[in-house]
Coordinates of C-alpha atoms and ligand atoms in Angstrom, one line a residue:
X1 CA 17.4 -27.4 -81.8
X2 CA 15.8 -25.3 -78.8
X3 CA 12.4 -27.1 -79.7
X4 CA 14.3 -30.6 -79.3
X5 CA 16.4 -29.9 -76.6
X6 CA 14.1 -28.6 -74.4
X7 CA 11.6 -31.3 -74.8
X8 CA 14.3 -33.9 -74.5
X9 CA 14.6 -32.3 -71.1
X10 CA 11.1 -32.4 -70.3
X11 CA 10.0 -36.2 -71.4
X12 CA 11.7 -38.1 -68.7
X13 CA 11.1 -40.7 -66.1
X14 CA 9.0 -37.7 -65.0
X15 CA 6.2 -38.6 -67.4
X16 CA 7.3 -42.4 -67.8
X17 CA 8.0 -43.2 -64.1
X18 CA 7.1 -40.3 -62.4
X19 CA 3.7 -39.3 -63.2
X20 CA 1.8 -42.4 -62.9
X21 CA 3.3 -43.6 -59.4
X22 CA 2.4 -40.7 -57.9
X23 CA -1.3 -40.4 -59.1
X24 CA -1.7 -43.9 -58.0
X25 CA -0.2 -43.1 -54.3
X26 CA -2.5 -40.0 -54.6
X27 CA -6.3 -41.7 -55.5
X28 CA -5.9 -40.7 -59.1
X29 CA -9.1 -38.3 -60.0
X30 CA -8.5 -35.1 -58.7
X31 CA -5.3 -35.2 -58.3
X32 CA -4.6 -35.5 -62.1
X33 CA -7.1 -32.6 -62.5
X34 CA -5.0 -30.4 -60.2
X35 CA -2.2 -31.5 -62.1
X36 CA -3.4 -30.7 -65.4
X37 CA -4.1 -27.1 -63.7
X38 CA -0.8 -26.8 -62.3
X39 CA 0.5 -27.3 -65.3
X40 CA -1.4 -24.5 -67.6
X41 CA -2.0 -22.0 -64.9
X42 CA 1.7 -21.8 -63.2
X43 CA 4.2 -24.2 -64.9
X44 CA 3.4 -23.1 -68.6
X45 CA 3.8 -19.4 -67.5
X46 CA 6.9 -19.8 -65.0
X47 CA 8.4 -21.9 -68.4
X48 CA 7.6 -19.1 -70.4
X49 CA 9.1 -16.3 -68.3
X50 CA 12.5 -18.9 -67.4
X51 CA 13.7 -19.2 -71.1
X52 CA 12.9 -15.5 -71.3
X53 CA 15.5 -14.7 -68.7
X54 CA 18.0 -17.4 -70.1
X55 CA 18.1 -15.4 -73.4
X56 CA 18.2 -11.9 -72.3
X57 CA 21.0 -12.9 -70.0
X58 CA 23.1 -15.5 -72.0
X59 CA 25.3 -16.6 -69.5
X60 CA 24.7 -19.6 -66.9
X61 CA 21.7 -19.4 -64.6
X62 CA 24.0 -18.0 -61.2
X63 CA 25.4 -15.7 -63.9
X64 CA 22.3 -14.6 -65.8
X65 CA 20.5 -13.6 -62.4
X66 CA 23.4 -11.6 -61.8
X67 CA 23.4 -9.5 -64.4
X68 CA 19.8 -9.3 -65.1
X69 CA 19.6 -8.0 -61.0
X70 CA 22.1 -5.2 -61.7
X71 CA 20.4 -4.4 -65.1
X72 CA 17.0 -4.3 -62.9
X73 CA 19.3 -2.4 -60.0
X74 CA 17.9 -5.2 -57.5
X75 CA 19.6 -7.2 -55.5
X76 CA 21.9 -9.7 -55.9
X77 CA 20.6 -11.8 -53.8
X78 CA 18.5 -13.0 -57.0
X79 CA 21.5 -15.3 -58.1
X80 CA 20.2 -17.5 -55.4
X81 CA 17.7 -18.8 -58.0
X82 CA 20.9 -20.1 -60.0
X83 CA 23.0 -21.6 -57.3
X84 CA 19.5 -23.1 -55.9
X85 CA 18.8 -25.0 -59.4
X86 CA 22.7 -26.1 -59.5
X87 CA 22.9 -27.3 -56.2
X88 CA 19.3 -29.1 -56.8
X89 CA 20.9 -30.6 -60.0
X90 CA 23.5 -32.8 -58.1
X91 CA 20.1 -33.9 -55.6
X92 CA 17.7 -34.7 -58.4
X93 CA 20.7 -36.0 -60.5
X94 CA 21.9 -38.5 -57.7
X95 CA 18.3 -40.0 -57.5
X96 CA 17.0 -40.0 -61.2
X97 CA 20.0 -42.2 -62.1
X98 CA 19.4 -45.0 -60.1
X99 CA 16.0 -45.3 -61.3
X100 CA 17.1 -44.6 -64.7
X101 CA 19.6 -47.7 -63.8
X102 CA 16.2 -49.7 -63.3
X103 CA 15.1 -49.0 -66.6
X104 CA 18.5 -50.0 -68.3
X105 CA 18.5 -53.4 -66.2
X106 CA 15.0 -53.9 -67.8
X107 CA 16.0 -53.4 -71.2
X108 CA 18.5 -56.6 -70.3
X109 CA 15.6 -58.5 -68.7
X110 CA 13.3 -57.8 -71.9
X111 CA 15.2 -58.7 -74.6
X112 CA 16.1 -62.2 -72.1
X113 CA 12.3 -62.6 -72.4
X114 CA 12.2 -62.5 -68.7
X115 CA 8.6 -61.8 -68.7
X116 CA 7.2 -63.6 -71.8
X117 CA 3.3 -64.9 -70.2
X118 CA 4.2 -63.2 -67.0
X119 CA 1.4 -62.3 -64.5
X120 CA 1.3 -59.3 -61.7
X121 CA 2.8 -62.3 -59.4
X122 CA 6.1 -62.8 -61.8
X123 CA 6.3 -58.9 -62.5
X124 CA 5.9 -57.9 -59.1
X125 CA 8.7 -60.5 -57.6
X126 CA 11.4 -59.7 -60.3
X127 CA 10.9 -56.4 -59.1
X128 CA 11.0 -57.2 -55.6
X129 CA 14.4 -59.1 -55.9
X130 CA 16.1 -56.2 -58.4
X131 CA 15.2 -54.0 -55.5
X132 CA 16.5 -56.7 -52.6
X133 CA 20.1 -56.9 -54.7
X134 CA 22.0 -53.8 -53.8
X135 CA 24.9 -54.8 -56.3
X136 CA 22.6 -55.0 -58.9
X137 CA 21.6 -51.6 -58.8
X138 CA 24.8 -50.1 -57.8
X139 CA 26.2 -51.7 -60.9
X140 CA 23.2 -50.2 -63.1
X141 CA 23.6 -46.9 -61.4
X142 CA 26.7 -46.5 -62.2
X143 CA 26.6 -47.7 -65.6
X144 CA 23.6 -44.7 -66.1
X145 CA 26.0 -41.6 -64.5
X146 CA 29.0 -43.3 -66.6
X147 CA 26.9 -42.6 -70.5
X148 CA 25.5 -39.4 -68.5
X149 CA 29.5 -37.9 -67.9
X150 CA 30.6 -39.4 -71.5
X151 CA 28.1 -37.3 -73.0
X152 CA 28.3 -34.3 -70.9
X153 CA 32.1 -34.8 -71.0
X154 CA 32.5 -35.0 -74.3
X155 CA 30.2 -32.7 -75.4
X156 CA 28.0 -34.7 -78.0
X157 CA 24.7 -32.7 -76.6
X158 CA 23.8 -31.3 -79.8
X159 CA 23.9 -35.2 -81.6
X160 CA 21.6 -36.7 -79.2
X161 CA 19.3 -33.8 -79.5
X162 CA 19.1 -34.2 -83.7
X163 CA 18.2 -38.0 -82.3
X164 CA 15.3 -36.4 -80.2
X165 CA 14.0 -35.9 -83.8
X166 CA 14.2 -39.7 -84.5
X167 CA 13.5 -41.0 -80.9
X168 CA 10.5 -39.1 -79.6
X169 CA 7.6 -40.7 -82.4
X170 CA 9.5 -43.8 -82.0
X171 CA 8.2 -43.3 -78.2
X172 CA 4.5 -42.2 -78.8
X173 CA 4.0 -45.4 -81.2
X174 CA 5.4 -47.7 -78.4
X175 CA 3.2 -45.6 -76.2
X176 CA 0.4 -46.1 -78.7
X177 CA 0.7 -50.1 -78.8
X178 CA 0.7 -50.2 -74.7
X179 CA -2.3 -47.9 -75.2
X180 CA -4.0 -50.3 -77.8
X181 CA -3.0 -53.3 -75.1
X182 CA -4.7 -51.3 -72.4
X183 CA -7.9 -50.7 -74.2
X184 CA -8.0 -54.6 -75.6
X185 CA -7.0 -55.9 -71.7
X186 CA -10.0 -55.5 -70.3
X187 CA -9.2 -52.6 -67.4
X188 CA -8.9 -49.5 -70.1
X189 CA -12.3 -48.0 -68.7
X190 CA -11.6 -48.7 -65.5
X191 CA -8.3 -47.4 -65.6
X192 CA -9.8 -44.5 -67.3
X193 CA -12.1 -43.5 -64.6
X194 CA -9.8 -44.0 -62.3
X195 CA -7.6 -41.0 -63.7
X196 CA -10.6 -38.6 -64.2
X197 CA -13.3 -39.0 -62.2
X198 CA -13.5 -36.5 -59.9
X199 CA -13.0 -37.9 -56.2
X200 CA -11.9 -34.9 -53.9
X201 CA -12.0 -36.8 -50.6
X202 CA -8.8 -38.4 -52.2
X203 CA -6.9 -35.5 -52.3
X204 CA -4.7 -34.3 -49.1
X205 CA -2.9 -31.1 -49.0
X206 CA 0.3 -33.4 -49.6
X207 CA -1.5 -34.5 -52.7
X208 CA -1.3 -30.4 -54.1
X209 CA 1.9 -29.6 -53.0
X210 CA 2.5 -33.4 -54.9
X211 CA 0.7 -32.3 -57.7
X212 CA 2.5 -28.8 -58.1
X213 CA 5.7 -29.5 -57.3
X214 CA 5.3 -32.3 -59.9
X215 CA 4.7 -29.6 -62.9
X216 CA 7.7 -28.6 -61.9
X217 CA 10.1 -31.4 -62.1
X218 CA 8.2 -32.7 -65.2
X219 CA 8.7 -29.7 -67.3
X220 CA 12.1 -29.3 -66.2
X221 CA 11.3 -25.7 -64.9
X222 CA 12.2 -24.0 -61.3
X223 CA 15.5 -24.5 -61.1
X224 CA 17.4 -22.9 -64.2
X225 CA 18.3 -26.3 -66.4
X226 CA 15.3 -24.5 -69.0
X227 CA 17.2 -21.4 -68.0
X228 CA 20.6 -22.3 -69.2
X229 CA 18.9 -24.3 -72.7
X230 CA 16.8 -20.3 -73.3
X231 CA 20.5 -18.9 -73.5
X232 CA 21.1 -20.7 -76.6
X233 CA 18.0 -20.2 -78.0
X234 CA 17.7 -18.1 -81.5
X235 CA 16.2 -14.3 -80.8
X236 CA 13.7 -14.9 -83.4
X237 CA 12.0 -18.0 -82.4
X238 CA 8.8 -17.6 -80.4
X239 CA 9.0 -18.3 -77.2
X240 CA 5.1 -18.7 -76.3
X241 CA 5.2 -20.8 -78.9
X242 CA 8.0 -23.0 -78.3
X243 CA 7.0 -23.3 -74.3
X244 CA 3.2 -24.4 -75.4
X245 CA 4.5 -27.2 -77.5
X246 CA 6.6 -28.7 -75.2
X247 CA 4.0 -28.0 -72.4
X248 CA 1.4 -29.7 -74.6
X249 CA 3.9 -32.6 -76.0
X250 CA 4.5 -33.5 -72.1
X251 CA 2.0 -33.7 -70.8
X252 CA 0.6 -35.8 -73.5
X253 CA 3.4 -38.3 -72.7
X254 CA 2.0 -38.4 -69.3
X255 CA -1.3 -39.0 -69.7
X256 CA -0.8 -41.9 -72.2
X257 CA 1.8 -43.2 -70.3
X258 CA -0.4 -42.9 -67.4
X259 CA -3.7 -44.5 -69.3
X260 CA -2.1 -47.5 -70.2
X261 CA -0.1 -48.4 -67.2
X262 CA -3.6 -48.1 -65.0
X263 CA -5.4 -50.1 -67.9
X264 CA -3.0 -52.8 -66.9
X265 CA -3.6 -52.4 -63.5
X266 CA -6.8 -52.9 -63.7
X267 CA -6.7 -55.4 -65.6
X268 CA -4.7 -57.3 -63.7
X269 CA -5.8 -56.9 -59.8
X270 CA -2.6 -54.7 -59.0
X271 CA -2.5 -51.6 -56.6
X272 CA -2.3 -48.6 -58.2
X273 CA -1.0 -47.1 -55.1
X274 CA 1.9 -49.4 -55.5
X275 CA 4.5 -46.7 -55.3
X276 CA 7.8 -46.3 -57.4
X277 CA 7.9 -50.1 -58.9
X278 CA 4.3 -49.2 -60.8
X279 CA 6.1 -48.3 -64.2
X280 CA 8.3 -51.7 -63.9
X281 CA 5.6 -54.3 -62.6
X282 CA 2.5 -53.2 -64.9
X283 CA 4.5 -52.8 -68.1
X284 CA 6.3 -56.2 -68.7
X285 CA 3.3 -57.5 -68.2
X286 CA 1.9 -56.3 -71.2
X287 CA 4.9 -56.8 -72.8
X288 CA 5.0 -60.3 -71.7
X289 CA 1.6 -61.1 -73.0
X290 CA 1.8 -59.5 -76.9
X291 CA 2.8 -60.8 -80.1
X292 CA 6.5 -59.1 -80.7
X293 CA 6.5 -58.4 -77.3
X294 CA 9.9 -58.6 -76.3
X295 CA 11.0 -56.9 -79.3
X296 CA 8.2 -54.1 -78.1
X297 CA 9.1 -54.5 -75.1
X298 CA 13.2 -54.2 -75.2
X299 CA 12.5 -50.8 -77.0
X300 CA 10.5 -49.6 -74.9
X301 CA 13.2 -49.4 -72.3
X302 CA 15.5 -48.4 -74.6
X303 CA 13.5 -45.1 -75.3
X304 CA 13.0 -44.9 -71.6
X305 CA 16.3 -45.0 -71.0
X306 CA 17.2 -42.7 -73.9
X307 CA 14.3 -40.1 -72.8
X308 CA 16.0 -40.0 -69.3
X309 CA 20.0 -39.4 -70.7
X310 CA 18.3 -36.3 -72.6
X311 CA 16.8 -35.4 -69.8
X312 CA 20.1 -36.1 -67.0
X313 CA 22.2 -34.0 -69.3
X314 CA 19.6 -30.6 -68.7
X315 CA 19.8 -31.6 -65.0
X316 CA 23.6 -30.8 -65.1
X317 CA 23.9 -28.0 -67.2
X318 CA 23.2 -24.8 -64.5
X319 CA 26.4 -26.0 -62.7
X320 CA 28.0 -26.9 -65.8
X321 CA 27.4 -23.8 -67.6
X322 CA 28.5 -22.2 -64.2
X323 CA 31.8 -23.9 -64.2
X324 CA 32.8 -23.7 -67.5
X325 CA 32.0 -19.6 -67.6
X326 CA 33.3 -18.9 -63.8
X327 CA 36.4 -20.9 -63.9
X328 CA 37.2 -22.2 -67.8
X329 CA 36.7 -25.2 -66.5
X330 CA 37.2 -28.0 -69.0
X331 CA 33.6 -30.1 -70.0
X332 CA 35.2 -33.4 -68.9
X333 CA 36.8 -32.2 -65.5
X334 CA 33.5 -30.8 -64.3
X335 CA 31.9 -33.5 -66.1
X336 CA 33.7 -36.1 -63.8
X337 CA 33.2 -34.0 -60.4
X338 CA 29.7 -34.0 -61.1
X339 CA 28.9 -37.7 -61.5
X340 CA 31.3 -38.7 -58.9
X341 CA 29.6 -36.4 -56.9
X342 CA 25.6 -37.4 -57.9
X343 CA 26.8 -41.0 -57.7
X344 CA 27.7 -41.3 -54.3
X345 CA 24.3 -39.5 -53.7
X346 CA 23.1 -42.0 -55.5
X347 CA 24.0 -44.7 -53.2
X348 CA 21.8 -43.0 -50.3
X349 CA 18.9 -43.9 -53.3
X350 CA 19.9 -47.1 -54.0
X351 CA 19.9 -48.4 -50.2
X352 CA 16.8 -47.1 -49.1
X353 CA 15.4 -49.5 -51.0
X354 CA 17.1 -52.6 -49.3
X355 CA 19.7 -52.3 -46.9
X356 CA 18.8 -48.9 -45.2
X357 CA 14.7 -48.9 -46.0
X358 CA 14.3 -48.4 -41.9
X359 CA 17.0 -45.6 -41.8
X360 CA 14.5 -42.8 -41.5
X361 CA 16.7 -39.7 -41.6
X362 CA 14.1 -36.7 -41.3
X363 CA 10.4 -37.7 -40.1
X364 CA 9.9 -41.4 -41.6
X365 CA 11.8 -40.0 -44.8
X366 CA 14.5 -42.5 -46.5
X367 CA 16.9 -41.1 -48.0
X368 CA 14.7 -41.3 -51.5
X369 CA 12.0 -40.0 -49.9
X370 CA 14.1 -36.8 -48.6
X371 CA 16.1 -35.9 -51.6
X372 CA 12.6 -36.1 -53.3
X373 CA 10.7 -34.5 -50.9
X374 CA 13.8 -31.3 -51.1
X375 CA 13.9 -31.4 -54.6
X376 CA 10.1 -31.6 -55.7
X377 CA 8.2 -30.1 -52.9
X378 CA 10.6 -27.2 -51.8
X379 CA 13.3 -26.3 -54.5
X380 CA 11.4 -26.2 -57.5
X381 CA 8.1 -24.7 -56.2
X382 CA 10.3 -22.1 -54.6
X383 CA 12.7 -21.9 -57.7
X384 CA 9.2 -21.1 -59.5
X385 CA 8.1 -18.8 -57.2
X386 CA 11.6 -16.5 -57.2
X387 CA 11.3 -16.7 -61.0
X388 CA 7.6 -15.4 -61.5
X389 CA 8.1 -12.8 -59.3
X390 CA 11.5 -11.6 -60.3
X391 CA 10.3 -11.8 -64.4
X392 CA 6.7 -10.0 -63.3
X393 CA 8.0 -7.2 -60.6
X394 CA 11.4 -7.2 -60.6
X395 CA 12.7 -7.4 -64.4
X396 CA 11.9 -4.4 -66.8
X397 CA 8.7 -4.7 -68.8
X398 CA 10.3 -3.4 -71.8
X399 CA 12.8 -6.1 -71.8
X400 CA 10.1 -8.8 -70.8
X401 CA 8.0 -7.7 -73.8
X402 CA 10.6 -7.4 -76.4
X403 CA 11.7 -11.0 -75.3
X404 CA 8.1 -12.2 -75.0
X405 CA 6.4 -10.8 -78.2
X406 CA 3.0 -12.4 -77.2
X407 CA 0.4 -13.0 -79.9
X408 CA -2.5 -12.4 -79.8
X409 CA -2.9 -8.8 -78.6
X410 CA -4.5 -7.4 -75.5
X411 CA -6.3 -10.6 -74.2
X412 CA -3.4 -12.6 -74.4
X413 CA -1.4 -10.1 -73.0
X414 CA -3.7 -9.3 -69.6
X415 CA -3.8 -13.4 -69.0
X416 CA 0.1 -13.4 -69.1
X417 CA 0.3 -10.5 -66.4
X418 CA -2.3 -12.2 -64.3
X419 CA -0.7 -15.2 -64.5
X420 CA 2.8 -14.5 -63.9
X421 CA 2.3 -11.3 -61.6
X422 CA -0.8 -13.2 -59.5
X423 CA -1.4 -16.8 -60.1
X424 CA 2.0 -18.3 -60.1
X425 CA 3.3 -16.7 -57.5
X426 CA 0.4 -16.7 -54.9
X427 CA -0.7 -20.6 -56.0
X428 CA 2.6 -21.7 -55.2
X429 CA 3.0 -19.6 -51.8
X430 CA -0.9 -20.9 -51.0
X431 CA 0.1 -24.3 -51.8
X432 CA 3.0 -23.6 -49.3
X433 CA 1.0 -22.4 -46.8
X434 CA -1.3 -24.5 -46.7
X435 CA 0.6 -27.7 -46.5
X436 CA 2.9 -26.1 -43.6
X437 CA -0.7 -25.6 -42.3
X438 CA -1.3 -28.8 -42.1
X439 CA 1.7 -30.1 -41.1
X440 CA 1.6 -27.7 -37.7
X441 CA -2.3 -28.2 -37.1
X442 CA -3.0 -31.6 -38.6
Ligands
PFF1 N1 11.7 -33.1 -66.5 C1 12.6 -34.7 -66.1 C2 11.5 -35.4 -66.5 O1 10.6 -35.2 -66.4 O2 12.0 -36.8 -66.3 C3 13.4 -34.4 -65.2 C4 14.0 -32.8 -64.9 C5 14.9 -32.4 -65.9 C6 13.7 -32.2 -63.5 C7 15.4 -31.5 -65.6 C8 14.6 -30.8 -63.7 C9 15.1 -30.3 -64.5 F1 15.8 -30.0 -64.4

C-alpha cells in the first residue's frame, strides 16, 4: 500500500505536463541529463531519508521533526522542515489544481470529438481560446478542487490507492499508444535526439536549478509529503527497494511522455519551447488523428486527471496530518479550509494566463511564475537540503541504519553515506550558489 500511495503521489502532472514543457524550454539534451543525474544522485537518496524520518517519527512532518530533533538533542528549529512543507503544500496545490482543471476540461473536449483531424494550428487555437476564458478556467479549477476536498475530507484515500493498481498500468498502455503514434509520425528520431543529444550550450544556471527543483517536485520530495506517507509505512518494508522502485517508475513515465510529445512536436512543426501548454497542443493532435482516438484521448485525460488527484491528496497531507494531530480537527473541516485557501490562491494562477498576464508581481514573474518559482526553485530544494543534513549529520547513525537496512554490504553503505552526507547537500548548495551568482553578476 505504501508503494502504491507513493507512486500515486510521485506520478502526476509533474511527469506528464511539467517535465516535457520545461525540457522544451531548456532546449532538451543537456537538461534531461542533468535532470537524470539530479534524480539519481540527489532525489532518490533524499527520498530515502525523508521516508525513514517519517517512519521513525510516525507523526505529522512537523511533530516528527520536533520529536526527532529532541531525540537527537538538536534544535527544535528543525521543525522548520515541516512548517515549510505544510506552507509549500498550499502554494503548490493552488496552481496544481488549475492545471489539473485543464486536463479535466480536455476530457470533455476529447470526448466531444473536438480534435478529430486537428492539426497543430487548430490544437493551438483551441488551447489559446481556453486560456483566454477565465470563467471556464475557474470552473474547472473549482471542480478539481472540489474532487480533492471530497476525497481528502471523506478519507476515501485508501480506496483510491487500491485503484492505482489498475490506473497506473492503463496509463502505461496509453503512453505506449502515444509512443507508437509518435514512432510512426516521422518526428520520433528528431524528438529523441532533442531529448538526448549533448547540447551543453543551451544549458543555463537557471536551467540547472530547474532540473534540480523538478527532480524534487516529480518525486514529491522536500516538503514532507513523502515523510507523511512514510509514517504509515510498516516497519518491515524495505525503504531502499521501495524508493528505488518509485524513482524508476516515475522517471520512466516522464521519459515516455517526453518522447511521445517531442515526436508529435517535430512531426507537426510545433515549437518545443511552447511553454505550459505543450501537453495540451501536442497530445490532442495525436489522438485526433488515430483510429479510436476519441476513446483513447478521453481515457488519456481521465488518467492524467486521476494521476493529478492522487498527487493532490499527498500535497495536502502534511498540513492535514498536523491539523488533525495538533487540534484534533475533523478531516472534513481541515479539507474544506485547505481547499478554500488553495482555491483562492489558485485564482492568481488562473488570471496569470489572461487578465493578469501583464501583472508582474516580482521582476518579470506573473502569479503563476512566482508560485512555481518559490515552490520548485526555493522551498523544495531547501527542504531537501535540510532533510539530507538532518538525516546525515544530526540524527543518530544507529536510527538511520536500523531504518534503512541497506542491502549489498559495505560498498552500498559507502555509496549512501557519500550521497546523503556530501553529494546531496553540496549539490543543492552549489546549484543555489551558482544561480545566485548568475543573478547578481550576470
Ligand atoms: N510529484 C507530483 C507530480 O509529479 O505531479 C507533484 C507533487 C506531489 C509535488 C506532492 C510535491 C508533493 F509534495
